[in-house]
């Protein structure tokens, strides 16, 4: 049989990333371009086509050898109708994709939510390799999640299971995990704490605008033992840890992967602190032999996961 | 082919219930006897044998026609080793069952946690019939749960997934759903509220010992518009409702079944109140077309579920 190649596309709110992979999942070509979400769905899909075209050109593979393409999108997906139900970062509602796919795509396309795709990447080729039951938690501006149960992305009745950021972590106030521990809310909390803090404590924050603050800046402050930044990180770890403990009790995962911008920036200390809290909350035995790992694929998790998902879906493996 | 019959056993902390079913899952014979947990595991399994023997005798079926038996136990199960890891109501720890099974059992035995078995009963023959993704929540002295995902009991890595009562519903305090909304904690809260209440409000509670109070007594007070009982029910519904909302976001179930002593006693009003809260917390669309039902099989859910599980496991359907 001739060579097979697979394409993975990670369509984000600001950039489109496309990659061409061989059967051993070596990355042969990669292209990144801006999404241009403000130009509307047709233009966005045009740019997806450009990114794919660029990645193919760089890879040097024949178009005929491409067996399929996986497309990760930042929103809720209706799989069997090739439709995006809701994608706030793209400003899409009930957007049909089939009519907008580039006309030169002669291969089957598999559509999936971007966080589920990233989790699948970590499951196939990253930190969760070899496990059957995987939970992905991605702590960034918001908090996303993905479930791999018995070796498959779990979709549930409506197709969008995995929204771990929308678990309620305060039953009386109705606060979600994302509301308590997402970067956006950490930054809001920073603002509140700073408003109340003595001048000496406000000083290290002077050069930052908390409403625009990056995860790397928060990590820098934590690295300098800043008390406010440390408290923010600890609260975040406590809420995420409680949720990891809940998930252990509810789903008994084998590997839990921690990704997203905040996790990448805060790194190993953050992972350890979450794990400490998770162990407090998990039932005895539930975490025995369970691995809790930082995501290992970085920005390529999406394209690797999308390409792997296309292969596994299309070949039925 | 000759007739096939299946046996379901519900081993509880205080009673053993056994039932013999035909292929259409008609109950042909049923026997209930005390567990006698204080006499130890061998005696308990002896009594399980008696209950099964009694149910067979009442059913009038030939022993040769029995194809298998399902056994639900109130604890954590290690399925492939026919072992009970931990069953507090029986005072069992790492109890092997194979050597203790009655010697006249010539059929295969399938072991499962009692709440998962009850959920399976509701899935096969009760309120959740026809659905593929089912969540069972049983609110009683404690809070138990079960997950049917893609038509199968979901076990996860360690085999005991489904512990919905051990989801953290207050991230900072680390309180579990069971701790906030189980009957035991409701009764404790009743004691606290009463200690602080004016005499007129304490009066309707005079004849009850809150530490021993039954769900039916709580329901009676709610029925009389007692403000303390109503607040307890509402808090319970709020915490369970938040969790149902969380589960909708995380797992996207098709049917959610509400069972257990507290739910049975409080009935439809309780179910409605939980559903109101769940809808507040679920993501848009997540509960569209989703059913939230009171359990319909009552005390027989365990034996029906166990027999159905034995059949489905043994015949591979």
CSV table of N, CA and C in Angstrom, one decimal, chain A residues 12 20 34 48 51 61 74 83 91 97-98 106 116-117 144-145 161 168 186 190 193 250 252 259 263 283 313:
chain,number,residue,atom,x,y,z
A,12,UNK,N,-8.4,28.2,16.1
A,12,UNK,CA,-8.5,29.0,17.4
A,12,UNK,C,-9.2,30.3,17.1
A,20,UNK,N,0.7,18.4,8.8
A,20,UNK,CA,0.6,17.2,8.0
A,20,UNK,C,1.5,16.1,8.7
A,34,UNK,N,-3.2,33.8,10.8
A,34,UNK,CA,-4.3,34.4,11.7
A,34,UNK,C,-5.7,33.9,11.3
A,48,UNK,N,-8.5,28.6,6.8
A,48,UNK,CA,-8.2,27.2,7.2
A,48,UNK,C,-7.7,26.5,5.9
A,51,UNK,N,-4.1,27.5,5.3
A,51,UNK,CA,-3.2,26.9,6.3
A,51,UNK,C,-2.9,25.5,5.9
A,61,UNK,N,4.4,16.2,0.7
A,61,UNK,CA,3.7,15.0,0.4
A,61,UNK,C,2.7,15.2,-0.8
A,74,UNK,N,-13.1,25.8,18.5
A,74,UNK,CA,-13.3,26.2,19.9
A,74,UNK,C,-14.8,26.5,20.2
A,83,UNK,N,-21.5,20.6,12.1
A,83,UNK,CA,-22.1,21.9,12.5
A,83,UNK,C,-21.5,22.3,13.8
A,91,UNK,N,-17.6,33.9,17.2
A,91,UNK,CA,-18.9,34.5,17.1
A,91,UNK,C,-19.8,33.7,16.1
A,97,UNK,N,-20.7,23.8,8.5
A,97,UNK,CA,-19.4,23.9,7.9
A,97,UNK,C,-19.3,23.2,6.5
A,98,UNK,N,-20.1,22.2,6.3
A,98,UNK,CA,-20.0,21.4,5.0
A,98,UNK,C,-20.0,22.3,3.8
A,106,UNK,N,-10.4,16.7,-0.9
A,106,UNK,CA,-11.0,15.5,-1.5
A,106,UNK,C,-11.0,14.3,-0.4
A,116,UNK,N,-11.4,18.7,23.5
A,116,UNK,CA,-11.4,17.2,23.3
A,116,UNK,C,-10.3,16.8,22.4
A,117,UNK,N,-10.1,17.5,21.3
A,117,UNK,CA,-9.0,17.2,20.4
A,117,UNK,C,-7.6,17.2,21.1
A,144,UNK,N,-11.3,24.3,30.3
A,144,UNK,CA,-11.9,23.3,29.4
A,144,UNK,C,-11.5,21.9,29.8
A,145,UNK,N,-12.2,21.0,29.2
A,145,UNK,CA,-11.9,19.6,29.6
A,145,UNK,C,-12.2,18.6,28.5
A,161,UNK,N,-20.1,16.4,26.0
A,161,UNK,CA,-19.6,16.0,27.3
A,161,UNK,C,-18.2,16.4,27.5
A,168,UNK,N,-20.1,22.7,39.1
A,168,UNK,CA,-20.4,23.7,40.2
A,168,UNK,C,-19.5,23.3,41.4
A,186,UNK,N,-9.1,34.9,38.2
A,186,UNK,CA,-8.0,35.1,39.0
A,186,UNK,C,-7.5,36.6,38.9
A,190,UNK,N,-7.3,39.4,41.7
A,190,UNK,CA,-6.0,40.2,41.9
A,190,UNK,C,-6.4,41.6,42.1
A,193,UNK,N,-8.0,42.2,45.5
A,193,UNK,CA,-7.0,42.1,46.6
A,193,UNK,C,-6.1,43.3,46.6
A,250,UNK,N,-15.9,10.2,40.8
A,250,UNK,CA,-17.0,9.9,39.9
A,250,UNK,C,-16.5,9.0,38.7
A,252,UNK,N,-13.1,7.7,38.1
A,252,UNK,CA,-11.9,6.8,38.3
A,252,UNK,C,-11.0,6.8,37.0
A,259,UNK,N,-3.3,20.8,31.4
A,259,UNK,CA,-2.8,21.7,30.3
A,259,UNK,C,-3.3,23.1,30.4
A,263,UNK,N,-1.5,26.6,33.5
A,263,UNK,CA,-0.7,25.4,33.9
A,263,UNK,C,0.7,25.4,33.4
A,283,UNK,N,-11.6,9.4,47.3
A,283,UNK,CA,-11.8,8.2,48.2
A,283,UNK,C,-10.6,7.3,48.3
A,313,UNK,N,-10.9,7.6,13.5
A,313,UNK,CA,-12.3,7.6,13.2
A,313,UNK,C,-12.5,7.0,11.8
